[in-house]
PDB file of C-alpha atoms in Angstrom:
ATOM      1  CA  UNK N   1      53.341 184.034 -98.092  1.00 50.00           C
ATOM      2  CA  UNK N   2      50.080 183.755 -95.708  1.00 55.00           C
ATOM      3  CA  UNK N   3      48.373 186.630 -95.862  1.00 56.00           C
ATOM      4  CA  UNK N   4      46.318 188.099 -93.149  1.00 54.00           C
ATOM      5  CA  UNK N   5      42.557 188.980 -93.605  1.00 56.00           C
ATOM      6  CA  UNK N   6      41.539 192.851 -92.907  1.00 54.00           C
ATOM      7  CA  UNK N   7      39.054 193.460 -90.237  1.00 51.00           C
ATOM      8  CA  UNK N   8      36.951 194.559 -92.835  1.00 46.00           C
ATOM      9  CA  UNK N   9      36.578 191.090 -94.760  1.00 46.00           C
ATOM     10  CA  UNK N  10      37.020 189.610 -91.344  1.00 47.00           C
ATOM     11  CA  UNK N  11      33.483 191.742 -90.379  1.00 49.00           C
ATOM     12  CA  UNK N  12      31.657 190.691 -93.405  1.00 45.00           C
ATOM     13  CA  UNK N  13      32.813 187.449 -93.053  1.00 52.00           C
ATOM     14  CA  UNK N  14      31.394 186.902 -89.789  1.00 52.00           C
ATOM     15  CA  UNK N  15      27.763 189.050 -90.335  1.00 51.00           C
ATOM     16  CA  UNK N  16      27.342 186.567 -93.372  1.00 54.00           C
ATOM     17  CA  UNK N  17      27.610 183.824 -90.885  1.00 57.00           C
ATOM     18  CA  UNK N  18      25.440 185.419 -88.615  1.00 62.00           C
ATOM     19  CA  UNK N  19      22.685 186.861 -91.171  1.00 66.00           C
ATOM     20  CA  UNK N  20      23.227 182.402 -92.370  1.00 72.00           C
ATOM     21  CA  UNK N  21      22.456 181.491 -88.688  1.00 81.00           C
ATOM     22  CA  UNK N  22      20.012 183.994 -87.513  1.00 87.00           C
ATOM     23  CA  UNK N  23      16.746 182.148 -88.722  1.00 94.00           C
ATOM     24  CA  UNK N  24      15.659 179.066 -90.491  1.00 97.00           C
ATOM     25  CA  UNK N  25      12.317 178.305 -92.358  1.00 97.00           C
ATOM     26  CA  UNK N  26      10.466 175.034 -93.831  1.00 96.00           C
ATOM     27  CA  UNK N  27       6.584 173.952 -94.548  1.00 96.00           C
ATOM     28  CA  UNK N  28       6.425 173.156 -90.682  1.00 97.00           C
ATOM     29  CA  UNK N  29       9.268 174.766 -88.208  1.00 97.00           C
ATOM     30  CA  UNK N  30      10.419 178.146 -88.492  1.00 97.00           C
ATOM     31  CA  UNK N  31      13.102 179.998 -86.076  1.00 97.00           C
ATOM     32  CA  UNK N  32      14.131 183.226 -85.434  1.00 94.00           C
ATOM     33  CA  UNK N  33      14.958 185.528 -82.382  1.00 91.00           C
ATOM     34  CA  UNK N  34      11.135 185.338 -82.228  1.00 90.00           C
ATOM     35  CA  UNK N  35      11.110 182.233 -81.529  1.00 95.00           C
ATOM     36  CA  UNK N  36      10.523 178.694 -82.836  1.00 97.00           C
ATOM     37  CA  UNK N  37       7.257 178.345 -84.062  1.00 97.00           C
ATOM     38  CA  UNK N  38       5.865 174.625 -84.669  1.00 97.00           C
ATOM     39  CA  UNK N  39       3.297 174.475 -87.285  1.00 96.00           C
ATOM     40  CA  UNK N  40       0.456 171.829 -87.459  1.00 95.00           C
ATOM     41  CA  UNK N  41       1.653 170.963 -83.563  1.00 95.00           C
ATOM     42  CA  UNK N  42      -1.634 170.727 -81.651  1.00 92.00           C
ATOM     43  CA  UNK N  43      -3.178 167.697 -83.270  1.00 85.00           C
ATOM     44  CA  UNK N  44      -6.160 167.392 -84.445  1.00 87.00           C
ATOM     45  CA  UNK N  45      -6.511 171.209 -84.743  1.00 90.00           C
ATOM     46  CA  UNK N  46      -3.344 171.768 -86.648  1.00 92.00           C
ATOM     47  CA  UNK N  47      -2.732 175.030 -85.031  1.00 95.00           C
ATOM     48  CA  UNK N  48       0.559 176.464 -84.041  1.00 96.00           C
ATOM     49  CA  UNK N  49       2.804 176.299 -81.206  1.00 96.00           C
ATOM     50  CA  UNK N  50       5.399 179.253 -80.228  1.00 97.00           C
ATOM     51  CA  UNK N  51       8.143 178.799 -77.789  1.00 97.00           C
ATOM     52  CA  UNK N  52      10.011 181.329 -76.905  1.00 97.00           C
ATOM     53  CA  UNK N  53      13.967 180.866 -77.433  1.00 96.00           C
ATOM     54  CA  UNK N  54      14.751 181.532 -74.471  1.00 95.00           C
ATOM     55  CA  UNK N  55      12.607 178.971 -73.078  1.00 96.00           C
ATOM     56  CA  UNK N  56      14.414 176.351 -74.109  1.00 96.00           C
ATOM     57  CA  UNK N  57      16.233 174.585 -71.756  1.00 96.00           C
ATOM     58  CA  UNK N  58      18.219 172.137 -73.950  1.00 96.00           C
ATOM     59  CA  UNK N  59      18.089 171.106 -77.536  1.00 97.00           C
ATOM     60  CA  UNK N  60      19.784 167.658 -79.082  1.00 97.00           C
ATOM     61  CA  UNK N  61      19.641 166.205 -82.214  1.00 97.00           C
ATOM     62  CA  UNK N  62      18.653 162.630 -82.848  1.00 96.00           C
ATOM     63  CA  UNK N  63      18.444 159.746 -85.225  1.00 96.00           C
ATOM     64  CA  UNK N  64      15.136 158.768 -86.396  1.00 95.00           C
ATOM     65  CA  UNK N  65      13.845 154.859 -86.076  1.00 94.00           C
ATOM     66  CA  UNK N  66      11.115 152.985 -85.653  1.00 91.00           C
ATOM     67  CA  UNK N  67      11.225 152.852 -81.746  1.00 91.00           C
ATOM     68  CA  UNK N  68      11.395 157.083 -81.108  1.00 91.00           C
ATOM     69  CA  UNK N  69       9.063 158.338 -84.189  1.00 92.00           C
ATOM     70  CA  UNK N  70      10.221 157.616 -87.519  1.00 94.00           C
ATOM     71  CA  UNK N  71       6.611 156.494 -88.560  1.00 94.00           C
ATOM     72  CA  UNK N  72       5.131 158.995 -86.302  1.00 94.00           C
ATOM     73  CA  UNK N  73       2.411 160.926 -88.134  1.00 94.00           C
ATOM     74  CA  UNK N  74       1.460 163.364 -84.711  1.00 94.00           C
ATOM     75  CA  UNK N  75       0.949 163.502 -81.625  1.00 93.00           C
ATOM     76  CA  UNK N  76       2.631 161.585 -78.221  1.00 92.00           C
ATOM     77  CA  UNK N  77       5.274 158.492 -78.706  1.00 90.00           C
ATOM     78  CA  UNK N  78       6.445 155.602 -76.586  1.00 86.00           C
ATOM     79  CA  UNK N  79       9.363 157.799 -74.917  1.00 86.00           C
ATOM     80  CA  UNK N  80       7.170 161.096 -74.344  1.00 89.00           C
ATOM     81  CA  UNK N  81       7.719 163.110 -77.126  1.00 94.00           C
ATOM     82  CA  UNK N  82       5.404 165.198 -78.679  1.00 96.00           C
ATOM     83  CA  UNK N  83       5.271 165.595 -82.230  1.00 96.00           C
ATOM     84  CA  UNK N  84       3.988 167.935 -84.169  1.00 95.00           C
ATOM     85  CA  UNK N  85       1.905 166.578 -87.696  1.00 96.00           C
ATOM     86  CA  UNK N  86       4.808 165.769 -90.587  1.00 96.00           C
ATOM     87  CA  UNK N  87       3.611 163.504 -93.020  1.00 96.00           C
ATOM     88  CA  UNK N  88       7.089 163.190 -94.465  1.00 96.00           C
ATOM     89  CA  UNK N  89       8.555 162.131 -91.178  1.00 96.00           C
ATOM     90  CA  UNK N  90       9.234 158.352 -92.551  1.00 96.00           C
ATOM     91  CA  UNK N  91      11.732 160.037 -95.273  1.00 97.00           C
ATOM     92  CA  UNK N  92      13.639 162.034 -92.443  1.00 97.00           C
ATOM     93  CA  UNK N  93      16.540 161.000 -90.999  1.00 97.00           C
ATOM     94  CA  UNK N  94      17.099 162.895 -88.323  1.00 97.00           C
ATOM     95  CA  UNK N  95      15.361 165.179 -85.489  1.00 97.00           C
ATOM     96  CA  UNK N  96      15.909 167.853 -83.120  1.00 98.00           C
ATOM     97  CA  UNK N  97      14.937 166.725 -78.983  1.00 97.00           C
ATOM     98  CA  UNK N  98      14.071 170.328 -77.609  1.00 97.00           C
ATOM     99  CA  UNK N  99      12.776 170.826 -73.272  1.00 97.00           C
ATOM    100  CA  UNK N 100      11.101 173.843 -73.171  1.00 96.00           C
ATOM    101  CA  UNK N 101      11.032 175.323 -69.206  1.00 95.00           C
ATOM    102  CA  UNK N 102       7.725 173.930 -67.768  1.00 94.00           C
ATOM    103  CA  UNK N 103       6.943 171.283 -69.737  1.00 93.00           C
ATOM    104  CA  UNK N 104       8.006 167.645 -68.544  1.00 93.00           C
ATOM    105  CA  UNK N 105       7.209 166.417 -72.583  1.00 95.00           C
ATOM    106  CA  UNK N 106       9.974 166.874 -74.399  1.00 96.00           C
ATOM    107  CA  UNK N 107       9.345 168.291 -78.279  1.00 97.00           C
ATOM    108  CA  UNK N 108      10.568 166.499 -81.625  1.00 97.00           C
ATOM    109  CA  UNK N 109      11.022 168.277 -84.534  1.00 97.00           C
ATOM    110  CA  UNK N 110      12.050 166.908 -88.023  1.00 97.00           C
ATOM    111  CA  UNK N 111      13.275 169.818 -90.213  1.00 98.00           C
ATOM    112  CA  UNK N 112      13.956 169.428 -93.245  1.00 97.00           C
ATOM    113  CA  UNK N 113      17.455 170.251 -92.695  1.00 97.00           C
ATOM    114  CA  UNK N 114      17.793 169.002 -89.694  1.00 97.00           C
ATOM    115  CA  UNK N 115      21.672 170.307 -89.293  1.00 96.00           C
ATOM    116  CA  UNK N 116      21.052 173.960 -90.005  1.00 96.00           C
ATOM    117  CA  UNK N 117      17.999 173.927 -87.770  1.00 97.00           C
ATOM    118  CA  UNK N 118      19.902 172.915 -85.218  1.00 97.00           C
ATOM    119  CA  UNK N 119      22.901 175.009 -85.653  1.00 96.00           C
ATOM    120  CA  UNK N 120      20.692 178.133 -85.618  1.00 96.00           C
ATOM    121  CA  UNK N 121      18.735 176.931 -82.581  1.00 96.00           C
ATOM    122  CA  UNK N 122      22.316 176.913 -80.590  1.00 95.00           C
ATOM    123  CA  UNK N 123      22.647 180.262 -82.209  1.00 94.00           C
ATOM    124  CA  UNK N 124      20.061 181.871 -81.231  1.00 94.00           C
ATOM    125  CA  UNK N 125      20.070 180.126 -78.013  1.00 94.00           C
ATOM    126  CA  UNK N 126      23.286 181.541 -76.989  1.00 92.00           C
ATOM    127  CA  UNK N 127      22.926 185.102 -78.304  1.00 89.00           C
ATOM    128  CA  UNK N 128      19.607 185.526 -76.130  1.00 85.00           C
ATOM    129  CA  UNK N 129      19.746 186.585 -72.301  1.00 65.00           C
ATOM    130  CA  UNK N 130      18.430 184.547 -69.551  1.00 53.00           C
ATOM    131  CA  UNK N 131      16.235 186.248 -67.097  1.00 48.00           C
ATOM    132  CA  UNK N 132      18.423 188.766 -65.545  1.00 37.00           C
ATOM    133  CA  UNK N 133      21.710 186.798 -66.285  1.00 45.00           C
ATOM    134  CA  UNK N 134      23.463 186.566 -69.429  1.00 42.00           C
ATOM    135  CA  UNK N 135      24.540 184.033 -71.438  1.00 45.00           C
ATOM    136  CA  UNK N 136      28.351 182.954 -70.342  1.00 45.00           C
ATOM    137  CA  UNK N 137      29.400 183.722 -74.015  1.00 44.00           C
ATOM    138  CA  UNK N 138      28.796 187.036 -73.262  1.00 42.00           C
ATOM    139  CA  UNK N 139      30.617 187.191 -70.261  1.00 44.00           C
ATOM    140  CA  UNK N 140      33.072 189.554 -70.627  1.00 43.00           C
ATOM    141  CA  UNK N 141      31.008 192.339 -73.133  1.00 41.00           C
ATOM    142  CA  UNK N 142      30.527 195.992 -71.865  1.00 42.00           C
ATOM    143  CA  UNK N 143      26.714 195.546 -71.101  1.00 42.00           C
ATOM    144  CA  UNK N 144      27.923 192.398 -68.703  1.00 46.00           C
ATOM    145  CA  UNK N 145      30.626 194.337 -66.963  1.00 43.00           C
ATOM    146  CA  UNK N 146      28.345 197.349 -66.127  1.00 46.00           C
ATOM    147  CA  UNK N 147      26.055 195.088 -64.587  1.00 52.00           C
ATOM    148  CA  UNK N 148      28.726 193.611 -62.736  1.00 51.00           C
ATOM    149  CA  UNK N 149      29.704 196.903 -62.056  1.00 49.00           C
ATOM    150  CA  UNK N 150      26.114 197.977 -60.762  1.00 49.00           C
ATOM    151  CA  UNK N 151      26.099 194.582 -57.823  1.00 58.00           C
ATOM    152  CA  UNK N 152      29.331 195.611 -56.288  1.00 52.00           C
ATOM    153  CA  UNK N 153      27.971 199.353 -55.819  1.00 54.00           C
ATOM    154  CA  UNK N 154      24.537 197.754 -53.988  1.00 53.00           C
TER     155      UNK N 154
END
């Protein structure tokens, strides 16, 4: 017989998969509801580059290859892409394409795992509001309806 999970285990089920996809951390990319924070971007000063998560207008993942960056040590490649300084790039498989708002160069990224960065980029991404509107997953929650609530009173 199936059984049926509590809401308790169902609860701590689902914070352990938040707390898992609330930040990720490696020797140069870090994210959190801070922010993702590039280090070694600016090249040749090796300083650090914060964008703001919700800043980011879309973020893709992407197979590294000679043509888009594989052998990329820093800076700008062929297709406009700036990355940061990763002298382990050429072992990498794959990146992560992120357009930040304002900024016609797109950023590459090459975690080290390149799937959990990602997944906690989308996270975060859709947990954090917009300007004054919020994110359509959270369309629907109390704090959305009073706002709704508020436009039809003005």
């Amino acid at each position: 017989m199936n059984e049926v999970p509590n809401k308790v285990s169902c609860n701590i089920e689902k914070k352990e998969r938040d707390d898992e996809l609330s930040s990720y951390k490696d020797e140069y990319i870090e994210v959190s509801l801070n922010g993702l924070t590039i280090n070694k971007y600016y090249f040749p000063l090796f300083t650090s580059k914060t964008i703001p998560i919700e800043k980011i207008k879309s973020i893709n993942i992407f197979e590294l290859n000679v043509f888009n960056g594989k052998y990329k040590l820093a800076g700008l490649s062929l297709n406009f892409n700036y990355f940061n300084y990763d002298p382990k790039r050429s072992n990498k498989t794959h990146g992560i394409l992120i357009e930040e708002e304002g900024n016609i160069i797109s950023i590459a990224i090459t975690p080290d795992d390149p799937k959990k960065c990602y997944n906690v980029l989308k996270y975060l991404k859709s947990k954090v509001k917009k300007g004054n509107e919020f994110d359509p997953l959270l369309k629907g929650s109390e704090t959305h309806l009073i706002k709704e609530q508020k436009e039809k009173l003005s």
